[in-house]
Amino acid sequence: MPKIVGIDLGTTNSLVATVDSGIPYVIADADGQRLCPSVVHFPAAGAAPVVGLAANRVRVLHPATTAYSVKRFMGRRGADIPREDMLLTYPVRGDGAGPVTIPIHGRDFTPEEISAEVLKKLKFAAEADLGEHVTRAVITVPAYFNDAQRNATKRAGELAGFTVERIINEPTAAALAYGLDRLKEHSKIAVYDLGGGTFDLSILELNAGVFQVLATHGNTRLGGDDLDKRLVDFLAKRIKASGGPELTWPLLARLREAAEAAKIRLSTETETEISLPFLTPDFSFSHRVTRDELERLMRDLIEQTRAHCLRALADAKLEARQLDQVILVGGQTRMPLVRRLVSEWFGCAEFEEERGSLRLGDSFHERSGPLLNTSQNPDEAVALGAAIQAAILSGEFKNLLLLDVTPLSLGLETFGGLMNVIIPRNSTIPVKAGEVFTTAVDHQREMLIHVLQGERERAADNWSLGQFAVQFERAPRGVPRVGVQFEIDANGILHVLARDLKTGAQHVVEMKSAVDVADAEVQRMVEESVEHAFEDLTARRWIEAKLKAQEVLTAAQSGLTECGAELDAAARSQVELAVTELQAALATESPATKTGDVARLKAAHTALDTATQPLADLLMDKAMEAILRQRGVVS
Ligand code: AMP
């Protein structure tokens, strides 16, 4: 059976790993490098691109033709990316609903095409190491990647010549690499992943040898790069204060490189010298930075990750002390401050900075908090986990199945513009769920299936993943029945099936186009749903009350037209008064908030119900009479 390799396609670095005789290892390239910077340089139009370390080195000299951090743009629409994220040393184009492109030497590259160059380099290294063609891969993505981003990653793999066997979440891969499948049954693990560009906190539970992701939370735009920027800004101020030159792009790139190197040194040293000789022919710069100073500069950024940890714990309905282990993933977690803070937040009882790790399978029942496990190399854990998953798929490893969760709820827009959730957030995938819908208007010939992702009550506040129409025969409202089923496959890709239950005619749509799929930050969506919970609920209550009120109003008005004249004057004026009051209550809807006085509307609805009782009786009598006449009982 051909080998399946595991790939960590990272924002900053990418790695390829495999399993040999049951042992996972990261594959080194011909130069002995295991970490391949996710950087691609295009030397000239049509010339072969330079990838990895070599590209990273020329990034300073050729900033406009060297692309890096493109993972941030994968599967995203220009409109969803804040302007400041586009301010890189190379040009990034994209606004509106179109995808992002990177114009270099007169050609527009997609983020997938650039990622594919990184993947090709990894493929080449794997083929050299294994001595065979490598065409199958498992690729990891951050837990917060939505459908469009997962699909873009899959496409990048295909462009590089891989069949992508599985897209798996990075934290799940990391837990596998830490060998946590050997922990006791029902162990609970938090995976704290702070890499170059993203942060994720996931909570997993081990059930009968299966990892289940209980919750995941994070920030797709927070990582080591942001920490570097703090040091760069600090140094830039010093340079300016000592009469240094204006910082052009190439100088800034040098500064950034020096800052990152100093940050890394300060993980093992307590003080370091940052020196930038000959920034200009007559200006050199050097400055001593202590670990304390660095920690003061960066602490608040690291502290931003705490809220995500708390949110994930709340989503999983757990307290930190109920966790068995906290594992660290991502190069940035080597920073001692990160380890100290994480240990503090999770109440890790016996954290020892020097030793930093413990044997797996230890009995932890005596400790009061989880164990901070730093036994694995945080840069490599994800790639190794992907390789283990690949080995499971190819049958080399058995008895383990991976389960991930949906980061956001998926649902449909229903009448009145509300979100109807079909698969709730944090559902374990693969998952299938469905519901039957009907029409709200007479003689409707089709129903629009508008697929939404998000946590807000109103459809318009969620992200639209796409829409399509299901046709059926004309029928009174409430008669047509359309079954809608959502299925998320093992790769996290959503398939929507809509079936006319009368004829059996059906549509199946795969939600995969990056252009159709709106993207924004999952984190922002969840935060906004909490922030707007009250007004969202008010909006839902108003819309639901309004729909019911409109129905009663239409019925009362047509009843009045049909047999109002036969009602006695008092009863009729009661109905008319109640109709006027209901119309007035409906008119309290403010155009700005799209909500109105729910209490008044409900009271008016009840009043109209009561007032129309004689009218309803009259209509019922007439209907009975008509039936009896039809059957020849009366004439
Ligand atoms: P990753 O995305 O996991 O490759 O992580 C890359 C990030 O980790 C970059 O921001 C690096 O600067 C950072 N990093 C790597 N090694 C260290 C270290 N020893 N101390 C602090 N940060 C590090």
mmCIF file of N, CA and C in Angstrom, residues 471-565:
data_model
loop_
_atom_site.group_PDB
_atom_site.id
_atom_site.type_symbol
_atom_site.label_atom_id
_atom_site.label_comp_id
_atom_site.label_asym_id
_atom_site.label_seq_id
_atom_site.Cartn_x
_atom_site.Cartn_y
_atom_site.Cartn_z
ATOM 1 N N GLN A 471 -37.822 23.036 -6.088
ATOM 2 C CA GLN A 471 -39.125 23.274 -6.710
ATOM 3 C C GLN A 471 -40.132 22.196 -6.301
ATOM 4 N N PHE A 472 -41.401 22.560 -6.237
ATOM 5 C CA PHE A 472 -42.446 21.556 -6.029
ATOM 6 C C PHE A 472 -43.726 22.053 -6.666
ATOM 7 N N GLU A 473 -44.781 21.202 -6.653
ATOM 8 C CA GLU A 473 -46.054 21.608 -7.260
ATOM 9 C C GLU A 473 -46.710 22.662 -6.387
ATOM 10 N N ARG A 474 -47.476 23.555 -7.059
ATOM 11 C CA ARG A 474 -48.231 24.563 -6.328
ATOM 12 C C ARG A 474 -49.148 23.904 -5.307
ATOM 13 N N ALA A 475 -49.228 24.438 -4.117
ATOM 14 C CA ALA A 475 -50.135 23.885 -3.110
ATOM 15 C C ALA A 475 -50.384 24.940 -2.054
ATOM 16 N N PRO A 476 -51.491 24.797 -1.313
ATOM 17 C CA PRO A 476 -51.718 25.772 -0.241
ATOM 18 C C PRO A 476 -50.568 25.733 0.767
ATOM 19 N N ARG A 477 -50.424 26.838 1.501
ATOM 20 C CA ARG A 477 -49.305 26.876 2.459
ATOM 21 C C ARG A 477 -49.459 25.755 3.478
ATOM 22 N N GLY A 478 -48.327 25.252 3.919
ATOM 23 C CA GLY A 478 -48.356 24.189 4.927
ATOM 24 C C GLY A 478 -48.452 22.802 4.321
ATOM 25 N N VAL A 479 -48.746 22.726 2.999
ATOM 26 C CA VAL A 479 -48.902 21.394 2.388
ATOM 27 C C VAL A 479 -47.569 20.823 1.883
ATOM 28 N N PRO A 480 -46.806 21.594 1.071
ATOM 29 C CA PRO A 480 -45.549 21.011 0.591
ATOM 30 C C PRO A 480 -44.637 20.662 1.778
ATOM 31 N N ARG A 481 -43.944 19.566 1.666
ATOM 32 C CA ARG A 481 -43.019 19.187 2.745
ATOM 33 C C ARG A 481 -41.641 18.922 2.152
ATOM 34 N N VAL A 482 -40.653 19.671 2.651
ATOM 35 C CA VAL A 482 -39.292 19.522 2.152
ATOM 36 C C VAL A 482 -38.392 19.072 3.308
ATOM 37 N N GLY A 483 -37.785 17.931 3.121
ATOM 38 C CA GLY A 483 -36.855 17.431 4.142
ATOM 39 C C GLY A 483 -35.468 17.952 3.832
ATOM 40 N N VAL A 484 -34.818 18.533 4.829
ATOM 41 C CA VAL A 484 -33.461 19.039 4.621
ATOM 42 C C VAL A 484 -32.528 18.299 5.564
ATOM 43 N N GLN A 485 -31.448 17.779 5.000
ATOM 44 C CA GLN A 485 -30.482 17.069 5.837
ATOM 45 C C GLN A 485 -29.092 17.678 5.672
ATOM 46 N N PHE A 486 -28.428 17.936 6.787
ATOM 47 C CA PHE A 486 -27.053 18.429 6.769
ATOM 48 C C PHE A 486 -26.153 17.264 7.159
ATOM 49 N N GLU A 487 -25.105 17.078 6.383
ATOM 50 C CA GLU A 487 -24.149 16.038 6.756
ATOM 51 C C GLU A 487 -22.742 16.631 6.706
ATOM 52 N N ILE A 488 -22.019 16.518 7.805
ATOM 53 C CA ILE A 488 -20.618 16.965 7.789
ATOM 54 C C ILE A 488 -19.769 15.706 7.762
ATOM 55 N N ASP A 489 -18.946 15.578 6.734
ATOM 56 C CA ASP A 489 -18.163 14.353 6.593
ATOM 57 C C ASP A 489 -16.911 14.408 7.473
ATOM 58 N N ALA A 490 -16.131 13.370 7.415
ATOM 59 C CA ALA A 490 -14.961 13.270 8.306
ATOM 60 C C ALA A 490 -13.946 14.385 8.059
ATOM 61 N N ASN A 491 -13.999 15.032 6.879
ATOM 62 C CA ASN A 491 -13.077 16.133 6.600
ATOM 63 C C ASN A 491 -13.637 17.479 7.031
ATOM 64 N N GLY A 492 -14.824 17.469 7.607
ATOM 65 C CA GLY A 492 -15.422 18.722 8.050
ATOM 66 C C GLY A 492 -16.110 19.470 6.919
ATOM 67 N N ILE A 493 -16.379 18.773 5.814
ATOM 68 C CA ILE A 493 -17.028 19.436 4.678
ATOM 69 C C ILE A 493 -18.533 19.169 4.740
ATOM 70 N N LEU A 494 -19.304 20.234 4.488
ATOM 71 C CA LEU A 494 -20.758 20.143 4.651
ATOM 72 C C LEU A 494 -21.461 19.776 3.330
ATOM 73 N N HIS A 495 -22.318 18.758 3.402
ATOM 74 C CA HIS A 495 -23.153 18.391 2.251
ATOM 75 C C HIS A 495 -24.594 18.650 2.668
ATOM 76 N N VAL A 496 -25.328 19.399 1.844
ATOM 77 C CA VAL A 496 -26.718 19.702 2.179
ATOM 78 C C VAL A 496 -27.625 18.981 1.191
ATOM 79 N N LEU A 497 -28.586 18.233 1.723
ATOM 80 C CA LEU A 497 -29.536 17.513 0.875
ATOM 81 C C LEU A 497 -30.923 18.077 1.139
ATOM 82 N N ALA A 498 -31.657 18.408 0.068
ATOM 83 C CA ALA A 498 -33.032 18.882 0.232
ATOM 84 C C ALA A 498 -33.922 18.016 -0.637
ATOM 85 N N ARG A 499 -34.997 17.461 -0.059
ATOM 86 C CA ARG A 499 -35.840 16.530 -0.812
ATOM 87 C C ARG A 499 -37.310 16.917 -0.699
ATOM 88 N N ASP A 500 -37.994 16.976 -1.864
ATOM 89 C CA ASP A 500 -39.445 17.177 -1.869
ATOM 90 C C ASP A 500 -40.045 15.830 -1.445
ATOM 91 N N LEU A 501 -40.668 15.788 -0.265
ATOM 92 C CA LEU A 501 -41.096 14.500 0.278
ATOM 93 C C LEU A 501 -42.232 13.886 -0.537
ATOM 94 N N LYS A 502 -42.931 14.716 -1.348
ATOM 95 C CA LYS A 502 -44.027 14.173 -2.146
ATOM 96 C C LYS A 502 -43.497 13.409 -3.362
ATOM 97 N N THR A 503 -42.569 14.050 -4.094
ATOM 98 C CA THR A 503 -42.091 13.421 -5.328
ATOM 99 C C THR A 503 -40.776 12.661 -5.147
ATOM 100 N N GLY A 504 -40.105 12.957 -4.059
ATOM 101 C CA GLY A 504 -38.801 12.308 -3.833
ATOM 102 C C GLY A 504 -37.677 13.006 -4.582
ATOM 103 N N ALA A 505 -38.015 14.069 -5.373
ATOM 104 C CA ALA A 505 -36.958 14.780 -6.112
ATOM 105 C C ALA A 505 -36.016 15.441 -5.114
ATOM 106 N N GLN A 506 -34.704 15.329 -5.358
ATOM 107 C CA GLN A 506 -33.789 15.892 -4.369
ATOM 108 C C GLN A 506 -32.562 16.566 -4.981
ATOM 109 N N HIS A 507 -31.985 17.453 -4.185
ATOM 110 C CA HIS A 507 -30.743 18.134 -4.552
ATOM 111 C C HIS A 507 -29.733 17.847 -3.464
ATOM 112 N N VAL A 508 -28.485 17.604 -3.868
ATOM 113 C CA VAL A 508 -27.428 17.519 -2.861
ATOM 114 C C VAL A 508 -26.389 18.549 -3.265
ATOM 115 N N VAL A 509 -26.050 19.444 -2.346
ATOM 116 C CA VAL A 509 -25.097 20.489 -2.674
ATOM 117 C C VAL A 509 -23.937 20.431 -1.694
ATOM 118 N N GLU A 510 -22.720 20.427 -2.243
ATOM 119 C CA GLU A 510 -21.538 20.452 -1.378
ATOM 120 C C GLU A 510 -21.134 21.908 -1.220
ATOM 121 N N MET A 511 -21.029 22.350 0.018
ATOM 122 C CA MET A 511 -20.702 23.753 0.260
ATOM 123 C C MET A 511 -19.184 23.890 0.209
ATOM 124 N N LYS A 512 -18.669 24.196 -0.993
ATOM 125 C CA LYS A 512 -17.209 24.208 -1.027
ATOM 126 C C LYS A 512 -16.571 25.399 -1.722
ATOM 127 N N SER A 513 -17.370 26.212 -2.378
ATOM 128 C CA SER A 513 -16.725 27.290 -3.109
ATOM 129 C C SER A 513 -16.274 28.396 -2.168
ATOM 130 N N ALA A 514 -15.023 28.763 -2.290
ATOM 131 C CA ALA A 514 -14.479 29.807 -1.417
ATOM 132 C C ALA A 514 -15.198 31.118 -1.661
ATOM 133 N N VAL A 515 -15.702 31.298 -2.885
ATOM 134 C CA VAL A 515 -16.360 32.562 -3.199
ATOM 135 C C VAL A 515 -17.754 32.589 -2.575
ATOM 136 N N ASP A 516 -18.454 31.463 -2.621
ATOM 137 C CA ASP A 516 -19.799 31.414 -2.050
ATOM 138 C C ASP A 516 -19.779 31.512 -0.531
ATOM 139 N N VAL A 517 -18.693 31.064 0.045
ATOM 140 C CA VAL A 517 -18.665 30.953 1.492
ATOM 141 C C VAL A 517 -18.153 32.221 2.138
ATOM 142 N N ALA A 518 -18.993 32.835 2.924
ATOM 143 C CA ALA A 518 -18.564 34.027 3.643
ATOM 144 C C ALA A 518 -17.693 33.587 4.812
ATOM 145 N N ASP A 519 -16.673 34.359 5.083
ATOM 146 C CA ASP A 519 -15.796 33.977 6.190
ATOM 147 C C ASP A 519 -15.539 35.175 7.086
ATOM 148 N N ALA A 520 -15.464 34.990 8.317
ATOM 149 C CA ALA A 520 -15.012 36.029 9.248
ATOM 150 C C ALA A 520 -14.485 35.277 10.433
ATOM 151 N N GLU A 521 -14.203 35.947 11.472
ATOM 152 C CA GLU A 521 -13.610 35.228 12.593
ATOM 153 C C GLU A 521 -14.633 34.486 13.417
ATOM 154 N N VAL A 522 -14.349 33.223 13.650
ATOM 155 C CA VAL A 522 -15.223 32.414 14.496
ATOM 156 C C VAL A 522 -15.308 33.058 15.877
ATOM 157 N N GLN A 523 -14.165 33.457 16.337
ATOM 158 C CA GLN A 523 -14.104 34.061 17.669
ATOM 159 C C GLN A 523 -15.020 35.285 17.747
ATOM 160 N N ARG A 524 -14.950 36.130 16.708
ATOM 161 C CA ARG A 524 -15.762 37.344 16.713
ATOM 162 C C ARG A 524 -17.242 36.974 16.728
ATOM 163 N N MET A 525 -17.566 35.940 15.923
ATOM 164 C CA MET A 525 -18.951 35.500 15.847
ATOM 165 C C MET A 525 -19.460 35.069 17.222
ATOM 166 N N VAL A 526 -18.646 34.268 17.912
ATOM 167 C CA VAL A 526 -19.101 33.758 19.215
ATOM 168 C C VAL A 526 -19.205 34.918 20.208
ATOM 169 N N GLU A 527 -18.208 35.799 20.179
ATOM 170 C CA GLU A 527 -18.246 36.935 21.106
ATOM 171 C C GLU A 527 -19.456 37.821 20.828
ATOM 172 N N GLU A 528 -19.718 38.043 19.542
ATOM 173 C CA GLU A 528 -20.861 38.896 19.204
ATOM 174 C C GLU A 528 -22.174 38.261 19.639
ATOM 175 N N SER A 529 -22.210 36.911 19.545
ATOM 176 C CA SER A 529 -23.469 36.256 19.923
ATOM 177 C C SER A 529 -23.714 36.419 21.421
ATOM 178 N N VAL A 530 -22.632 36.462 22.203
ATOM 179 C CA VAL A 530 -22.797 36.671 23.650
ATOM 180 C C VAL A 530 -23.167 38.134 23.892
ATOM 181 N N GLU A 531 -22.413 39.015 23.229
ATOM 182 C CA GLU A 531 -22.626 40.448 23.401
ATOM 183 C C GLU A 531 -24.057 40.868 23.032
ATOM 184 N N HIS A 532 -24.575 40.264 21.933
ATOM 185 C CA HIS A 532 -25.894 40.670 21.450
ATOM 186 C C HIS A 532 -26.994 39.705 21.878
ATOM 187 N N ALA A 533 -26.687 38.855 22.869
ATOM 188 C CA ALA A 533 -27.656 37.813 23.221
ATOM 189 C C ALA A 533 -29.030 38.409 23.547
ATOM 190 N N PHE A 534 -29.033 39.511 24.291
ATOM 191 C CA PHE A 534 -30.301 40.068 24.739
ATOM 192 C C PHE A 534 -31.096 40.608 23.548
ATOM 193 N N GLU A 535 -30.434 41.445 22.729
ATOM 194 C CA GLU A 535 -31.166 42.030 21.598
ATOM 195 C C GLU A 535 -31.544 40.963 20.566
ATOM 196 N N ASP A 536 -30.697 39.929 20.422
ATOM 197 C CA ASP A 536 -31.012 38.847 19.489
ATOM 198 C C ASP A 536 -32.280 38.122 19.924
ATOM 199 N N LEU A 537 -32.371 37.893 21.234
ATOM 200 C CA LEU A 537 -33.531 37.183 21.758
ATOM 201 C C LEU A 537 -34.785 38.037 21.586
ATOM 202 N N THR A 538 -34.624 39.345 21.834
ATOM 203 C CA THR A 538 -35.748 40.266 21.660
ATOM 204 C C THR A 538 -36.186 40.226 20.200
ATOM 205 N N ALA A 539 -35.199 40.210 19.281
ATOM 206 C CA ALA A 539 -35.522 40.189 17.848
ATOM 207 C C ALA A 539 -36.284 38.917 17.507
ATOM 208 N N ARG A 540 -35.817 37.781 18.032
ATOM 209 C CA ARG A 540 -36.502 36.519 17.739
ATOM 210 C C ARG A 540 -37.936 36.554 18.274
ATOM 211 N N ARG A 541 -38.098 37.045 19.501
ATOM 212 C CA ARG A 541 -39.450 37.088 20.096
ATOM 213 C C ARG A 541 -40.356 37.982 19.254
ATOM 214 N N TRP A 542 -39.802 39.114 18.781
ATOM 215 C CA TRP A 542 -40.604 40.041 17.981
ATOM 216 C C TRP A 542 -41.008 39.393 16.654
ATOM 217 N N ILE A 543 -40.028 38.808 15.973
ATOM 218 C CA ILE A 543 -40.318 38.230 14.651
ATOM 219 C C ILE A 543 -41.353 37.114 14.780
ATOM 220 N N GLU A 544 -41.186 36.264 15.793
ATOM 221 C CA GLU A 544 -42.133 35.160 15.951
ATOM 222 C C GLU A 544 -43.536 35.681 16.265
ATOM 223 N N ALA A 545 -43.600 36.688 17.165
ATOM 224 C CA ALA A 545 -44.906 37.255 17.531
ATOM 225 C C ALA A 545 -45.534 37.944 16.318
ATOM 226 N N LYS A 546 -44.682 38.609 15.520
ATOM 227 C CA LYS A 546 -45.172 39.346 14.351
ATOM 228 C C LYS A 546 -45.758 38.386 13.315
ATOM 229 N N LEU A 547 -45.043 37.253 13.072
ATOM 230 C CA LEU A 547 -45.535 36.291 12.081
ATOM 231 C C LEU A 547 -46.906 35.757 12.482
ATOM 232 N N LYS A 548 -47.048 35.427 13.779
ATOM 233 C CA LYS A 548 -48.331 34.896 14.243
ATOM 234 C C LYS A 548 -49.405 35.967 14.141
ATOM 235 N N ALA A 549 -49.056 37.208 14.530
ATOM 236 C CA ALA A 549 -50.028 38.303 14.516
ATOM 237 C C ALA A 549 -50.497 38.568 13.090
ATOM 238 N N GLN A 550 -49.557 38.549 12.134
ATOM 239 C CA GLN A 550 -49.932 38.820 10.737
ATOM 240 C C GLN A 550 -50.902 37.766 10.226
ATOM 241 N N GLU A 551 -50.679 36.536 10.670
ATOM 242 C CA GLU A 551 -51.557 35.441 10.251
ATOM 243 C C GLU A 551 -52.987 35.682 10.753
ATOM 244 N N VAL A 552 -53.105 36.040 12.046
ATOM 245 C CA VAL A 552 -54.422 36.287 12.646
ATOM 246 C C VAL A 552 -55.086 37.489 11.989
ATOM 247 N N LEU A 553 -54.266 38.494 11.704
ATOM 248 C CA LEU A 553 -54.795 39.717 11.101
ATOM 249 C C LEU A 553 -55.391 39.418 9.727
ATOM 250 N N THR A 554 -54.648 38.659 8.913
ATOM 251 C CA THR A 554 -55.139 38.317 7.571
ATOM 252 C C THR A 554 -56.448 37.526 7.685
ATOM 253 N N ALA A 555 -56.485 36.581 8.623
ATOM 254 C CA ALA A 555 -57.683 35.759 8.779
ATOM 255 C C ALA A 555 -58.860 36.627 9.212
ATOM 256 N N ALA A 556 -58.618 37.560 10.158
ATOM 257 C CA ALA A 556 -59.703 38.408 10.663
ATOM 258 C C ALA A 556 -60.220 39.304 9.546
ATOM 259 N N GLN A 557 -59.302 39.868 8.757
ATOM 260 C CA GLN A 557 -59.723 40.772 7.680
ATOM 261 C C GLN A 557 -60.529 40.028 6.621
ATOM 262 N N SER A 558 -60.083 38.814 6.261
ATOM 263 C CA SER A 558 -60.850 38.112 5.227
ATOM 264 C C SER A 558 -62.182 37.627 5.797
ATOM 265 N N GLY A 559 -62.225 37.303 7.103
ATOM 266 C CA GLY A 559 -63.489 36.924 7.754
ATOM 267 C C GLY A 559 -64.481 38.071 7.730
ATOM 268 N N LEU A 560 -63.954 39.279 8.007
ATOM 269 C CA LEU A 560 -64.820 40.472 8.011
ATOM 270 C C LEU A 560 -65.394 40.707 6.621
ATOM 271 N N THR A 561 -64.543 40.555 5.602
ATOM 272 C CA THR A 561 -64.996 40.772 4.224
ATOM 273 C C THR A 561 -66.081 39.757 3.875
ATOM 274 N N GLU A 562 -65.824 38.527 4.287
ATOM 275 C CA GLU A 562 -66.738 37.447 3.900
ATOM 276 C C GLU A 562 -68.096 37.552 4.589
ATOM 277 N N CYS A 563 -68.087 37.744 5.914
ATOM 278 C CA CYS A 563 -69.396 37.761 6.575
ATOM 279 C C CYS A 563 -69.498 38.780 7.699
ATOM 280 N N GLY A 564 -68.724 39.864 7.549
ATOM 281 C CA GLY A 564 -68.791 40.941 8.542
ATOM 282 C C GLY A 564 -70.188 41.522 8.647
ATOM 283 N N ALA A 565 -70.861 41.610 7.509
ATOM 284 C CA ALA A 565 -72.182 42.233 7.480
ATOM 285 C C ALA A 565 -73.188 41.463 8.319
#
